[in-house]
């Protein structure tokens, strides 16, 4: 299982996406993307597979 968390430089890593509002409150967190994944890939997955949304397309 730990092989999934090896990044392109050979180190262990994990990606985390966190959405923080203008009120400084954390509204959404997703973890578990091991290794290396593009930011857009994680964002697209969150938009398609969870209740996360971007209000007014911003």
mmCIF file with all atom_site columns, C-alpha atoms in Angstrom:
data_model
loop_
_atom_site.group_PDB
_atom_site.id
_atom_site.type_symbol
_atom_site.label_atom_id
_atom_site.label_alt_id
_atom_site.label_comp_id
_atom_site.label_asym_id
_atom_site.label_entity_id
_atom_site.label_seq_id
_atom_site.pdbx_PDB_ins_code
_atom_site.Cartn_x
_atom_site.Cartn_y
_atom_site.Cartn_z
_atom_site.occupancy
_atom_site.B_iso_or_equiv
_atom_site.pdbx_formal_charge
_atom_site.auth_seq_id
_atom_site.auth_comp_id
_atom_site.auth_asym_id
_atom_site.auth_atom_id
_atom_site.pdbx_PDB_model_num
ATOM 1  C CA . UNK A 1 1  ? 0.000   0.000  0.000   1.00 0.00 ? 1  UNK A CA 1
ATOM 2  C CA . UNK A 1 2  ? 2.797   2.471  0.801   1.00 0.00 ? 2  UNK A CA 1
ATOM 3  C CA . UNK A 1 3  ? 3.977   2.261  -2.828  1.00 0.00 ? 3  UNK A CA 1
ATOM 4  C CA . UNK A 1 4  ? 1.010   4.490  -3.705  1.00 0.00 ? 4  UNK A CA 1
ATOM 5  C CA . UNK A 1 5  ? 2.516   7.301  -1.654  1.00 0.00 ? 5  UNK A CA 1
ATOM 6  C CA . UNK A 1 6  ? 5.914   7.447  -3.378  1.00 0.00 ? 6  UNK A CA 1
ATOM 7  C CA . UNK A 1 7  ? 6.284   10.669 -5.347  1.00 0.00 ? 7  UNK A CA 1
ATOM 8  C CA . UNK A 1 8  ? 8.368   11.257 -8.475  1.00 0.00 ? 8  UNK A CA 1
ATOM 9  C CA . UNK A 1 9  ? 11.466  12.026 -6.368  1.00 0.00 ? 9  UNK A CA 1
ATOM 10 C CA . UNK A 1 10 ? 11.195  8.744  -4.434  1.00 0.00 ? 10 UNK A CA 1
ATOM 11 C CA . UNK A 1 11 ? 9.945   10.275 -1.168  1.00 0.00 ? 11 UNK A CA 1
ATOM 12 C CA . UNK A 1 12 ? 6.733   9.498  0.682   1.00 0.00 ? 12 UNK A CA 1
ATOM 13 C CA . UNK A 1 13 ? 4.074   12.177 0.145   1.00 0.00 ? 13 UNK A CA 1
ATOM 14 C CA . UNK A 1 14 ? 0.338   12.774 0.284   1.00 0.00 ? 14 UNK A CA 1
ATOM 15 C CA . UNK A 1 15 ? -1.767  15.444 -1.406  1.00 0.00 ? 15 UNK A CA 1
ATOM 16 C CA . UNK A 1 16 ? -4.378  17.388 0.555   1.00 0.00 ? 16 UNK A CA 1
ATOM 17 C CA . UNK A 1 17 ? -6.993  19.772 -0.839  1.00 0.00 ? 17 UNK A CA 1
ATOM 18 C CA . UNK A 1 18 ? -8.496  22.257 1.594   1.00 0.00 ? 18 UNK A CA 1
ATOM 19 C CA . UNK A 1 19 ? -11.082 24.936 0.833   1.00 0.00 ? 19 UNK A CA 1
ATOM 20 C CA . UNK A 1 20 ? -11.079 27.929 3.171   1.00 0.00 ? 20 UNK A CA 1
ATOM 21 C CA . UNK A 1 21 ? -13.709 30.654 2.946   1.00 0.00 ? 21 UNK A CA 1
ATOM 22 C CA . UNK A 1 22 ? -13.215 34.383 3.214   1.00 0.00 ? 22 UNK A CA 1
ATOM 23 C CA . UNK A 1 23 ? -14.358 33.999 6.826   1.00 0.00 ? 23 UNK A CA 1
ATOM 24 C CA . UNK A 1 24 ? -11.202 31.894 7.534   1.00 0.00 ? 24 UNK A CA 1
ATOM 25 C CA . UNK A 1 25 ? -13.299 28.806 8.214   1.00 0.00 ? 25 UNK A CA 1
ATOM 26 C CA . UNK A 1 26 ? -12.287 25.484 6.680   1.00 0.00 ? 26 UNK A CA 1
ATOM 27 C CA . UNK A 1 27 ? -15.252 24.331 4.611   1.00 0.00 ? 27 UNK A CA 1
ATOM 28 C CA . UNK A 1 28 ? -13.887 21.234 2.865   1.00 0.00 ? 28 UNK A CA 1
ATOM 29 C CA . UNK A 1 29 ? -10.909 18.882 3.218   1.00 0.00 ? 29 UNK A CA 1
ATOM 30 C CA . UNK A 1 30 ? -9.991  15.865 1.134   1.00 0.00 ? 30 UNK A CA 1
ATOM 31 C CA . UNK A 1 31 ? -6.909  13.703 1.697   1.00 0.00 ? 31 UNK A CA 1
ATOM 32 C CA . UNK A 1 32 ? -5.569  10.423 0.471   1.00 0.00 ? 32 UNK A CA 1
ATOM 33 C CA . UNK A 1 33 ? -4.166  11.257 -2.922  1.00 0.00 ? 33 UNK A CA 1
ATOM 34 C CA . UNK A 1 34 ? -0.831  9.566  -2.501  1.00 0.00 ? 34 UNK A CA 1
ATOM 35 C CA . UNK A 1 35 ? 2.296   10.137 -4.521  1.00 0.00 ? 35 UNK A CA 1
ATOM 36 C CA . UNK A 1 36 ? 1.979   12.908 -6.999  1.00 0.00 ? 36 UNK A CA 1
ATOM 37 C CA . UNK A 1 37 ? -1.235  14.142 -8.608  1.00 0.00 ? 37 UNK A CA 1
ATOM 38 C CA . UNK A 1 38 ? -1.907  17.386 -10.434 1.00 0.00 ? 38 UNK A CA 1
ATOM 39 C CA . UNK A 1 39 ? -3.956  19.991 -8.552  1.00 0.00 ? 39 UNK A CA 1
ATOM 40 C CA . UNK A 1 40 ? -6.542  20.018 -11.330 1.00 0.00 ? 40 UNK A CA 1
ATOM 41 C CA . UNK A 1 41 ? -6.978  16.238 -11.045 1.00 0.00 ? 41 UNK A CA 1
ATOM 42 C CA . UNK A 1 42 ? -7.751  16.427 -7.328  1.00 0.00 ? 42 UNK A CA 1
ATOM 43 C CA . UNK A 1 43 ? -10.099 19.401 -7.836  1.00 0.00 ? 43 UNK A CA 1
ATOM 44 C CA . UNK A 1 44 ? -11.938 17.701 -10.697 1.00 0.00 ? 44 UNK A CA 1
ATOM 45 C CA . UNK A 1 45 ? -12.351 14.517 -8.629  1.00 0.00 ? 45 UNK A CA 1
ATOM 46 C CA . UNK A 1 46 ? -13.736 16.507 -5.677  1.00 0.00 ? 46 UNK A CA 1
ATOM 47 C CA . UNK A 1 47 ? -16.219 18.341 -7.903  1.00 0.00 ? 47 UNK A CA 1
ATOM 48 C CA . UNK A 1 48 ? -17.448 15.120 -9.533  1.00 0.00 ? 48 UNK A CA 1
ATOM 49 C CA . UNK A 1 49 ? -17.484 12.722 -6.559  1.00 0.00 ? 49 UNK A CA 1
ATOM 50 C CA . UNK A 1 50 ? -18.300 14.741 -3.450  1.00 0.00 ? 50 UNK A CA 1
ATOM 51 C CA . UNK A 1 51 ? -20.650 17.525 -2.370  1.00 0.00 ? 51 UNK A CA 1
ATOM 52 C CA . UNK A 1 52 ? -17.903 20.124 -2.880  1.00 0.00 ? 52 UNK A CA 1
ATOM 53 C CA . UNK A 1 53 ? -18.892 22.974 -5.197  1.00 0.00 ? 53 UNK A CA 1
ATOM 54 C CA . UNK A 1 54 ? -17.590 26.394 -6.165  1.00 0.00 ? 54 UNK A CA 1
ATOM 55 C CA . UNK A 1 55 ? -20.291 29.038 -5.647  1.00 0.00 ? 55 UNK A CA 1
ATOM 56 C CA . UNK A 1 56 ? -21.030 31.227 -8.676  1.00 0.00 ? 56 UNK A CA 1
ATOM 57 C CA . UNK A 1 57 ? -18.213 29.510 -10.581 1.00 0.00 ? 57 UNK A CA 1
ATOM 58 C CA . UNK A 1 58 ? -15.520 31.480 -8.734  1.00 0.00 ? 58 UNK A CA 1
#
